[in-house]
Coordinates of C-alpha atoms in Angstrom, one line a residue:
Chain A
M2 CA -13.8 33.4 193.6
V3 CA -10.4 33.4 195.2
A4 CA -8.4 29.9 195.2
P5 CA -6.0 29.0 198.1
V6 CA -2.3 30.0 196.6
D7 CA -0.5 27.0 195.7
T8 CA 3.3 27.1 197.2
S9 CA 4.1 23.6 196.3
A10 CA 6.3 23.6 193.8
G11 CA 4.2 20.6 191.8
G12 CA 1.1 22.8 191.4
G13 CA -2.2 20.9 190.6
G14 CA -2.8 17.2 191.5
S15 CA -2.5 15.9 194.9
A16 CA -3.3 17.8 198.1
A17 CA 0.0 20.0 199.7
P18 CA 0.5 18.9 203.1
G19 CA -0.8 20.9 205.7
R20 CA -4.1 21.6 203.8
G21 CA -7.2 19.9 204.2
P22 CA -7.5 18.2 200.7
S23 CA -11.0 17.9 201.0
R24 CA -11.6 21.8 201.3
R25 CA -9.0 22.1 198.3
S26 CA -11.3 20.0 196.3
W27 CA -13.8 21.6 197.1
T28 CA -13.0 25.0 196.0
A29 CA -11.4 23.4 192.9
W30 CA -14.9 22.2 191.9
L31 CA -16.5 25.4 192.3
V32 CA -14.7 27.0 189.4
V33 CA -16.2 24.3 187.1
A34 CA -19.5 24.6 188.9
P35 CA -21.2 27.0 186.2
F36 CA -20.1 24.8 183.3
L37 CA -21.4 21.5 184.4
A38 CA -24.9 23.5 185.7
Y39 CA -25.2 25.0 182.0
V40 CA -24.7 21.3 180.7
G41 CA -26.8 19.5 183.1
T42 CA -29.4 21.9 182.5
F43 CA -29.2 22.9 178.9
L44 CA -27.5 19.6 177.3
L45 CA -28.1 16.5 179.7
Y46 CA -32.0 17.5 181.1
P47 CA -33.5 18.1 177.4
T48 CA -31.6 14.4 176.2
A49 CA -32.9 12.5 179.1
L50 CA -36.5 14.3 178.6
V51 CA -36.2 12.6 175.5
L52 CA -34.7 9.4 176.7
A53 CA -37.2 9.0 179.6
G54 CA -40.4 10.3 177.1
A55 CA -39.5 7.6 174.8
F56 CA -40.5 5.2 177.2
Q57 CA -43.4 6.5 179.0
D58 CA -47.2 6.3 178.1
D59 CA -49.2 9.7 178.3
D60 CA -49.8 9.1 181.6
G61 CA -46.2 8.7 182.7
A62 CA -46.1 5.1 183.0
F63 CA -43.3 2.4 181.9
T64 CA -44.3 1.6 178.8
L65 CA -42.5 0.0 175.3
A66 CA -45.5 0.0 173.3
T67 CA -44.0 4.0 171.8
L68 CA -40.9 2.4 170.8
A69 CA -42.7 -0.5 169.0
T70 CA -44.7 1.9 167.3
L71 CA -41.2 2.6 165.2
T72 CA -41.1 -0.9 163.9
E73 CA -44.3 -0.1 161.5
G74 CA -46.1 1.6 158.7
V75 CA -44.7 5.3 158.2
Y76 CA -42.2 5.9 160.9
L77 CA -40.5 2.4 160.1
Q78 CA -40.4 3.9 156.1
A79 CA -39.3 7.3 157.3
F80 CA -36.0 5.4 158.9
L81 CA -35.8 3.5 156.1
R82 CA -36.1 6.4 153.9
S83 CA -33.8 8.4 156.3
V84 CA -30.9 5.6 156.5
Q85 CA -31.3 5.5 152.2
L86 CA -30.6 9.3 152.2
S87 CA -27.7 9.4 154.2
A88 CA -26.2 6.1 153.0
L89 CA -26.2 7.7 149.2
T90 CA -25.2 11.0 150.1
A91 CA -22.8 9.9 152.2
L92 CA -21.0 7.5 149.6
L93 CA -21.3 10.3 146.8
G94 CA -20.1 12.8 149.5
A95 CA -17.0 10.4 150.5
V96 CA -15.8 9.8 146.9
L97 CA -16.3 13.2 145.4
G98 CA -14.9 14.4 148.5
A99 CA -12.1 12.3 148.5
L100 CA -10.9 13.4 145.1
L101 CA -11.5 17.2 146.0
S102 CA -9.2 16.6 149.3
W103 CA -6.5 14.9 147.3
A104 CA -6.4 18.2 144.6
V105 CA -6.2 20.6 147.2
A106 CA -3.6 18.6 149.1
S107 CA -1.4 18.4 146.0
G108 CA -1.4 22.4 145.8
K109 CA 0.4 24.9 147.4
P110 CA -0.2 24.5 151.4
E111 CA -0.2 28.5 151.7
G112 CA -2.1 29.0 148.6
V113 CA -5.0 30.7 147.8
T114 CA -6.5 27.4 146.0
R115 CA -6.6 26.0 149.7
K116 CA -7.9 28.7 151.5
V117 CA -10.9 29.8 149.2
V118 CA -11.7 26.1 149.0
L119 CA -11.7 25.4 152.9
A120 CA -13.5 28.4 153.6
A121 CA -16.2 27.5 151.1
S122 CA -16.3 23.8 152.7
G123 CA -16.6 24.9 156.1
V124 CA -19.9 27.6 155.0
L125 CA -21.4 24.9 152.7
A126 CA -20.6 22.0 155.3
Q127 CA -21.8 23.8 158.4
F128 CA -23.4 27.2 158.1
G129 CA -25.6 26.6 155.0
G130 CA -29.0 25.1 155.8
V131 CA -32.1 27.1 154.7
P132 CA -29.9 29.2 152.3
L133 CA -28.7 25.6 150.8
A134 CA -32.7 25.1 149.8
F135 CA -33.0 28.5 148.1
A136 CA -29.6 28.0 146.3
F137 CA -31.2 24.8 145.0
L138 CA -34.7 26.6 144.2
A139 CA -32.7 29.4 142.3
T140 CA -31.1 26.6 140.3
V141 CA -33.1 23.9 139.4
G142 CA -36.3 25.1 140.6
F143 CA -39.7 25.7 139.0
Q144 CA -38.0 29.3 137.7
G145 CA -34.4 28.2 138.5
L146 CA -31.5 29.2 135.9
V147 CA -30.6 25.4 134.7
T148 CA -34.4 24.8 134.7
R149 CA -35.1 27.7 132.1
F150 CA -32.2 27.3 130.1
L151 CA -32.6 23.4 129.6
A152 CA -36.5 24.6 128.3
D153 CA -35.2 27.4 126.4
T154 CA -32.5 26.0 124.7
F155 CA -33.2 21.9 124.4
G156 CA -37.0 22.2 125.1
V157 CA -36.1 19.6 128.0
D158 CA -38.5 20.1 131.0
L159 CA -37.0 19.0 134.2
F160 CA -40.0 18.7 136.1
A161 CA -41.5 16.3 133.6
T162 CA -41.6 13.4 136.2
G163 CA -43.4 15.5 139.1
A164 CA -42.1 17.8 141.3
W165 CA -38.7 15.7 142.0
L166 CA -36.8 18.7 143.8
F167 CA -39.3 18.8 147.0
E168 CA -39.0 14.9 147.3
L169 CA -36.2 12.3 148.0
P170 CA -34.1 12.8 144.8
G171 CA -34.1 16.6 145.2
L172 CA -32.9 15.9 149.0
T173 CA -30.1 13.6 147.7
L174 CA -29.0 16.6 145.3
V175 CA -29.0 19.3 147.8
Y176 CA -27.1 17.1 151.0
T177 CA -24.7 16.1 148.1
F178 CA -23.8 20.0 148.3
F179 CA -23.2 19.8 152.0
Q180 CA -21.6 16.5 152.0
I181 CA -18.7 16.8 149.9
P182 CA -17.5 20.3 151.6
L183 CA -17.6 18.3 154.8
M184 CA -16.0 15.4 153.2
V185 CA -13.0 18.2 152.4
I186 CA -13.0 19.3 156.0
V187 CA -12.4 16.0 157.8
F188 CA -10.5 14.0 155.2
L189 CA -7.9 16.6 154.3
P190 CA -6.0 16.2 157.3
A191 CA -5.2 12.6 156.4
V192 CA -4.6 13.3 152.8
D193 CA -1.9 15.7 154.3
G194 CA -0.2 13.5 156.6
L195 CA 0.8 11.5 153.6
R196 CA 4.8 11.9 153.7
P197 CA 6.4 12.8 150.3
Q198 CA 9.2 10.4 151.1
W199 CA 6.7 7.4 151.2
R200 CA 5.9 8.4 147.5
E201 CA 9.8 8.6 147.1
A202 CA 10.4 4.9 148.5
T203 CA 8.0 3.7 145.9
E204 CA 9.4 5.5 143.0
S205 CA 12.9 4.2 144.0
L206 CA 11.9 0.5 144.4
G207 CA 10.1 0.9 141.2
G208 CA 6.5 1.5 141.9
S209 CA 4.1 3.9 139.4
G210 CA 1.9 6.1 140.7
W211 CA -1.0 3.4 141.2
T212 CA 1.2 0.9 142.6
Y213 CA 2.0 3.9 145.7
W214 CA -2.2 4.3 145.8
R215 CA -2.5 0.7 145.9
H216 CA -0.2 -0.7 148.5
V217 CA 0.8 2.7 150.4
G218 CA -1.3 5.6 150.0
G219 CA -4.6 3.7 149.9
P220 CA -4.0 1.5 152.8
I221 CA -3.1 4.2 154.9
L222 CA -6.0 6.4 154.2
L223 CA -8.6 3.6 154.5
P224 CA -9.3 4.1 158.2
A225 CA -9.8 7.7 157.9
F226 CA -11.8 7.5 154.6
L227 CA -14.2 5.1 156.1
G228 CA -14.4 7.2 159.5
S229 CA -15.1 10.3 157.2
A230 CA -18.1 8.5 155.5
L231 CA -19.4 7.6 158.6
L232 CA -19.4 11.0 159.9
L233 CA -20.9 12.0 156.7
F234 CA -23.9 9.4 157.5
A235 CA -24.3 11.2 160.7
N236 CA -24.3 14.7 159.4
A237 CA -27.1 13.8 156.9
F238 CA -29.1 11.7 159.4
S239 CA -29.2 14.8 161.7
A240 CA -29.8 17.3 159.3
Y241 CA -32.9 19.3 159.5
A242 CA -32.9 22.9 158.3
T243 CA -32.5 22.6 154.4
A244 CA -35.2 19.3 154.1
A245 CA -37.8 21.5 156.1
A246 CA -37.2 24.7 154.3
L247 CA -37.3 22.6 151.1
V248 CA -40.1 19.9 151.8
S249 CA -43.4 22.1 153.6
Q250 CA -45.6 19.1 152.8
G251 CA -45.4 15.7 153.8
S252 CA -42.7 13.8 156.3
P253 CA -40.5 11.4 154.1
I254 CA -37.8 11.4 156.7
V255 CA -37.5 11.1 160.3
P256 CA -36.5 14.7 161.6
L257 CA -39.8 16.1 159.3
Q258 CA -41.4 13.5 161.2
I259 CA -40.6 15.1 164.1
R260 CA -41.3 18.3 162.9
G261 CA -45.0 17.0 162.9
F262 CA -45.1 16.5 166.3
L263 CA -43.5 19.9 167.4
T264 CA -45.3 22.1 165.6
G265 CA -48.7 19.8 166.7
E266 CA -49.6 18.3 163.4
V267 CA -50.3 14.9 165.4
L268 CA -53.3 13.7 167.1
L269 CA -53.2 14.2 170.7
G270 CA -52.3 11.1 172.8
Q271 CA -49.4 10.6 171.0
E272 CA -46.9 12.9 172.2
N273 CA -44.3 10.7 173.3
L274 CA -44.1 9.1 170.0
G275 CA -42.0 12.2 168.8
K276 CA -39.8 11.6 171.6
A277 CA -39.2 7.6 170.7
L278 CA -38.5 9.0 166.9
G279 CA -35.7 11.0 169.0
L280 CA -34.4 8.2 171.1
G281 CA -34.7 6.3 167.6
M282 CA -32.3 9.2 165.9
I283 CA -29.6 9.2 168.9
V284 CA -29.2 5.3 168.7
V285 CA -28.3 5.8 165.0
V286 CA -26.4 9.0 165.2
G287 CA -24.7 7.5 168.4
V288 CA -23.1 4.3 166.9
T289 CA -22.3 5.9 163.9
M290 CA -20.0 8.4 165.8
G291 CA -19.0 5.4 167.9
L292 CA -17.7 3.5 165.0
Y293 CA -16.0 6.8 163.5
A294 CA -14.3 7.5 167.3
L295 CA -13.2 3.9 166.9
L296 CA -11.6 4.7 163.4
Q297 CA -10.5 7.7 164.6
R298 CA -8.1 6.3 167.1
R299 CA -7.0 3.6 164.6
F300 CA -5.8 6.4 162.1
A301 CA -4.2 8.4 164.7
R302 CA -1.5 5.4 164.8
W303 CA -0.2 6.8 161.6
Q304 CA 0.3 10.4 162.5
Chain B
M9 CA 11.3 -8.1 136.1
A10 CA 14.3 -5.7 136.2
V11 CA 14.0 -2.8 138.6
T12 CA 14.3 0.5 136.9
R13 CA 15.7 3.8 138.5
E14 CA 15.3 6.6 135.7
P15 CA 14.9 9.8 137.6
V16 CA 12.4 11.2 134.8
K17 CA 9.4 9.0 136.0
P18 CA 8.5 11.5 138.6
K19 CA 8.3 14.3 136.3
R20 CA 6.0 12.4 133.8
R21 CA 3.8 11.3 136.5
N22 CA 3.3 14.7 138.2
G23 CA 2.4 15.8 134.5
N24 CA -0.9 13.6 135.0
G25 CA -1.5 13.9 138.3
G26 CA -1.5 17.6 137.4
V27 CA -4.2 17.1 134.5
L28 CA -6.5 15.0 136.7
R29 CA -6.0 17.7 139.7
A30 CA -7.3 20.3 137.1
V31 CA -10.1 18.3 136.2
V32 CA -11.4 17.9 139.6
L33 CA -10.8 21.4 140.6
V34 CA -12.8 22.5 137.7
V35 CA -15.8 20.3 137.6
L36 CA -16.3 20.5 140.9
G37 CA -15.8 24.1 141.5
A38 CA -18.3 24.7 138.4
Y39 CA -20.3 22.2 140.5
F40 CA -20.2 24.3 143.7
A41 CA -20.4 27.7 141.9
L42 CA -23.5 27.2 139.7
P43 CA -26.2 27.5 142.3
L44 CA -24.2 30.6 143.6
V45 CA -24.3 32.0 140.2
A46 CA -28.1 31.1 139.8
M47 CA -28.6 32.7 143.5
A48 CA -27.1 35.9 141.7
E49 CA -29.4 35.5 138.8
F50 CA -32.1 34.6 139.9
S51 CA -32.1 37.8 142.8
T52 CA -31.8 40.4 139.9
R53 CA -34.5 39.3 137.9
S54 CA -37.4 41.8 137.4
A55 CA -41.2 41.1 136.4
N56 CA -40.5 42.4 132.7
G57 CA -37.5 40.3 132.3
T58 CA -35.1 43.0 132.4
R59 CA -32.3 43.0 135.6
S60 CA -33.0 45.0 138.6
L61 CA -31.9 45.3 142.3
Q62 CA -35.4 45.2 143.5
S63 CA -35.0 41.8 145.6
W64 CA -32.0 43.3 147.1
S65 CA -33.3 46.8 148.2
G66 CA -36.0 44.6 149.5
I67 CA -34.1 43.0 152.3
V68 CA -33.6 46.8 153.9
T69 CA -37.3 47.8 153.2
D70 CA -38.8 45.0 155.2
P71 CA -38.8 45.8 159.0
D72 CA -39.5 42.6 160.5
L73 CA -36.2 40.9 157.8
V74 CA -34.4 44.0 159.5
A75 CA -35.6 43.2 163.0
A76 CA -35.1 39.2 162.3
I77 CA -31.0 40.2 161.2
W78 CA -30.4 42.3 164.1
V79 CA -32.2 39.6 166.5
S80 CA -29.7 37.0 164.9
V81 CA -26.7 39.6 165.3
Q82 CA -27.3 39.9 169.3
L83 CA -27.8 36.1 169.5
A84 CA -24.7 35.6 167.5
L85 CA -22.5 38.2 169.7
L86 CA -24.4 37.0 173.3
S87 CA -23.7 33.2 171.9
S88 CA -20.1 32.9 171.8
L89 CA -19.8 35.2 174.7
L90 CA -21.5 33.1 176.8
V91 CA -19.8 29.7 175.2
L92 CA -16.0 31.7 176.1
A93 CA -17.2 32.6 179.5
L94 CA -18.1 29.3 180.5
L95 CA -15.4 27.1 178.9
V96 CA -12.1 28.9 179.2
P97 CA -12.5 29.3 182.9
T98 CA -13.3 25.8 183.1
M99 CA -10.7 24.5 180.4
A100 CA -7.8 26.3 181.9
W101 CA -8.6 25.2 185.4
I102 CA -9.1 22.0 184.7
R103 CA -5.8 21.5 183.1
L104 CA -4.3 23.5 186.2
R105 CA -6.1 21.2 188.8
L106 CA -8.5 18.8 188.2
P107 CA -6.7 16.5 185.1
A108 CA -9.1 14.0 186.3
L109 CA -12.1 16.1 184.6
R110 CA -10.6 16.4 181.5
R111 CA -11.9 13.2 179.5
P112 CA -15.6 14.2 181.1
V113 CA -15.5 17.6 180.3
E114 CA -14.6 16.9 176.6
F115 CA -17.2 13.9 176.4
L116 CA -19.9 16.3 177.6
C117 CA -18.5 19.0 175.0
L118 CA -18.5 16.6 172.3
L119 CA -21.9 15.1 173.1
P120 CA -23.7 17.8 171.2
V121 CA -22.3 16.0 167.9
A122 CA -24.0 13.1 168.4
I123 CA -27.4 14.5 169.6
P124 CA -29.1 15.9 166.4
A125 CA -30.4 19.5 166.8
I126 CA -33.9 18.4 166.0
V127 CA -34.0 15.6 169.0
L128 CA -32.4 18.5 171.5
V129 CA -35.2 20.8 170.6
V130 CA -37.5 18.2 171.8
G131 CA -36.4 18.1 175.2
M132 CA -36.0 21.9 175.1
A133 CA -39.4 22.7 174.3
P134 CA -40.8 22.1 177.9
L135 CA -37.2 23.5 179.3
Y136 CA -38.3 27.0 177.5
A137 CA -41.4 26.9 179.3
W138 CA -39.2 27.8 182.5
V139 CA -36.9 29.8 180.6
D140 CA -40.1 32.0 179.9
Y141 CA -41.3 32.2 183.4
F142 CA -37.9 33.3 184.8
L143 CA -36.3 35.3 182.2
G144 CA -39.5 36.1 179.9
D145 CA -39.7 35.3 176.3
S146 CA -37.2 37.3 174.5
P147 CA -35.5 35.7 171.5
L148 CA -32.5 36.4 173.3
T149 CA -33.1 33.6 175.5
L150 CA -32.0 31.1 172.5
A151 CA -28.7 31.8 173.1
L152 CA -28.6 29.6 176.2
A153 CA -29.5 26.8 173.2
Y154 CA -27.3 27.9 171.1
A155 CA -24.0 27.9 173.5
V156 CA -25.0 24.0 173.3
L157 CA -24.7 24.1 169.7
V158 CA -21.7 25.8 169.7
L159 CA -19.9 23.9 172.4
P160 CA -18.1 21.0 170.1
F161 CA -16.9 23.6 167.5
A162 CA -15.4 26.1 170.7
Y163 CA -14.0 23.1 172.8
R164 CA -12.1 22.2 169.8
S165 CA -10.3 25.3 168.9
L166 CA -9.9 26.4 172.6
D167 CA -8.6 23.0 173.1
A168 CA -6.0 23.3 170.3
G169 CA -5.3 27.0 171.5
L170 CA -4.5 25.4 175.5
S171 CA -2.3 22.5 174.2
A172 CA 0.0 25.0 172.1
I173 CA 0.6 26.8 175.6
D174 CA 2.8 26.0 178.6
L175 CA -0.1 26.8 180.8
K176 CA 1.3 25.4 183.8
T177 CA 4.6 27.1 184.3
L178 CA 3.2 30.4 182.9
A179 CA 0.4 30.1 185.7
E180 CA 3.2 29.1 188.2
A181 CA 5.1 31.9 187.5
A182 CA 2.3 34.4 187.7
R183 CA 0.9 32.8 191.1
G184 CA 4.9 33.0 192.5
L185 CA 4.7 36.5 191.7
G186 CA 1.7 37.2 193.7
A187 CA -1.0 37.5 191.1
G188 CA -4.8 35.9 191.9
W189 CA -6.4 33.1 189.7
G190 CA -8.4 36.0 188.3
T191 CA -5.3 37.7 186.8
V192 CA -3.9 34.6 185.7
L193 CA -7.1 34.1 183.4
L194 CA -7.4 37.3 182.4
R195 CA -3.7 38.2 181.8
I196 CA -2.2 35.0 181.2
V197 CA -4.6 32.6 179.9
V198 CA -6.6 35.2 177.5
P199 CA -3.9 36.9 175.9
N200 CA -1.8 33.6 174.8
I201 CA -4.9 31.8 173.5
R202 CA -6.0 34.8 171.2
T203 CA -6.2 33.0 168.4
A204 CA -8.2 30.4 169.5
L205 CA -10.5 32.5 171.1
I206 CA -10.8 34.3 167.7
S207 CA -11.3 30.9 165.6
A208 CA -14.3 30.0 168.7
A209 CA -15.9 33.3 168.5
L210 CA -16.2 33.5 164.4
L211 CA -17.1 29.6 164.2
S212 CA -20.0 30.2 167.0
V213 CA -21.1 33.6 165.2
A214 CA -21.1 32.2 161.8
L215 CA -23.3 29.0 163.4
V216 CA -25.7 30.9 165.2
L217 CA -26.5 33.3 162.3
G218 CA -27.3 30.5 160.2
E219 CA -29.4 28.4 162.9
F220 CA -32.6 27.4 161.7
T221 CA -34.0 24.1 163.7
I222 CA -34.2 25.5 167.3
A223 CA -35.2 28.8 166.6
S224 CA -38.1 27.9 163.9
L225 CA -39.4 25.0 166.1
L226 CA -39.3 27.0 169.7
N227 CA -41.2 29.7 167.6
F228 CA -38.2 32.6 167.6
D229 CA -38.3 35.8 164.7
T230 CA -34.4 35.1 164.0
L231 CA -33.0 35.6 160.3
Q232 CA -33.0 32.1 159.6
V233 CA -36.9 31.7 160.5
R234 CA -37.6 34.9 158.6
V235 CA -35.9 33.7 154.9
N236 CA -38.0 30.7 155.1
L237 CA -41.1 32.6 155.8
I238 CA -40.5 35.3 152.9
G239 CA -39.4 32.6 150.8
K240 CA -42.8 31.4 150.7
R241 CA -44.1 34.7 149.2
D242 CA -41.3 36.3 147.3
A243 CA -38.5 33.8 146.5
G244 CA -36.3 36.9 145.1
V245 CA -36.0 38.7 148.5
S246 CA -35.2 35.3 150.1
I247 CA -32.5 34.1 147.8
A248 CA -31.0 37.3 147.7
V249 CA -30.9 36.9 151.6
S250 CA -29.7 33.6 151.4
L251 CA -26.6 34.4 149.2
L252 CA -25.9 37.4 151.2
C253 CA -25.8 34.8 154.7
L254 CA -23.6 32.4 152.3
L255 CA -20.6 35.3 151.3
F256 CA -20.8 36.7 154.8
A257 CA -20.3 32.9 156.5
F258 CA -17.5 32.4 153.3
A259 CA -15.8 36.1 154.6
L260 CA -15.7 35.1 158.6
L261 CA -14.3 31.9 157.8
L262 CA -11.8 33.4 155.2
L263 CA -11.0 35.6 157.8
L264 CA -10.4 32.9 160.1
S265 CA -8.2 30.7 158.0
S266 CA -5.8 34.0 157.4
A267 CA -5.6 34.3 161.3
G268 CA -4.5 30.3 161.7
S269 CA -2.1 30.7 159.3
R270 CA -0.6 33.9 161.1
R271 CA -0.7 31.6 164.2
R272 CA 1.3 29.3 162.7
R273 CA 4.0 31.2 161.4
A274 CA 4.3 32.7 164.6
T275 CA 5.0 29.5 166.0
A276 CA 7.3 28.2 163.5
E277 CA 9.8 31.4 163.9
E278 CA 9.4 30.8 167.5
G279 CA 10.6 27.1 167.5

């Protein structure tokens, strides 16, 4: 594929005189065609299938009944539990992650601490998945290190109240383990953006550390903090691998409900219900990400 | 109230901040190290209460696990090559010739962030019936789905790399000297965004090696699917592999951050 040699000084943009603009743009589009074809097939088409399926009955006719099913019984429960889990772990992750970001940002910019914390955060936030579930089995599972230590030393039975690790409380604990690192990744740039001069200005006007955070640092970081918390919410809401590896029976949250539809544990005639659940997830995550983008833009003004 | 201007103040405050900083780092550091230590402890247990490396040697003596690791490694390489082959020419071309497409393409590339993988797999299940039909049911066809998952990561690092160079001037100079579009791409663009390419590839590799959702629900036997399966009968081996995965991803990302800081230093010297 060879594009016509551009002899005009301007380079791209509008067509050069003497050459048909339609031919030019046609060739130009040919280069991006493979990308568009691929994204169309493997991203847009599957998404469209989910969206369309949510509005269809088993014969392919339009219906709102499938979506209506989401507002009742186990499905509504699963959505509520997913929101609760995501909100709680987003809050915990945001606060603790912000503290960790501050601790990292006040260290040396090229220091070892920073490098190690960032690499570890990347691993735990994005590539953990199944390994995280096993990490917690090794720690607070029935035969875990902490479980055994508490039982041998203090006679405390971690599982006295039931198999909490494989239910919502366990998911909350494990999710926090990838939420804090994600907060560090997305919030650290904002903390790094605080100029030391602002602090010096506060101090030369007689302000204390508290005054600085209350009137300068805090308000500047607030949009980024809220935005990051939203991102954490979306992240927990979308997460599947860790929960799937930890919870093999029952489907307390929406992603696990969808698993039930895909592995055929559900009655026939309800195939589109999985797609309706998918649509529900896209709406929740989409709205969250939209708000995130808005806050992100507001925060960009400070940089 | 009088304004005090004593220069002693910052020093004392730094002292307090330093203590708090140390406390945060130690407490959270311990919180994150504990499960890793527990994994090391658990995976070296043996039946009679002594230490043994049985679980660790179990990794290489399980032919299914070795096969799954190999599949995942191939997938990681294929997926990063695929995403780079799709994105690099497209993004470079858009900057040179089709600036109007920049926003739409950015939107498409970041779209997978808003669509949970578990939802994507619902739509991909029927699609993979066709992929099976045309390409066979090799697990390597998963690379097609994985390139979607790594799209946002690859886009962000390539975008940063392309923004750092004056692509238009470079391309015009090369074209003026008679270079074709292919030459511009391979000999001008690629060498100039080397670090961005490496970071996009490393991120893709780490993501694919850790991917579970799509592989397990489309019934392909990859590393994480196998780890989860083994965990049902032999927790020791699964925990050993899990620890290995986390450490490997950690090493990849450390490599990435040192590549990044080398780039920063290089730009600083030029500037």
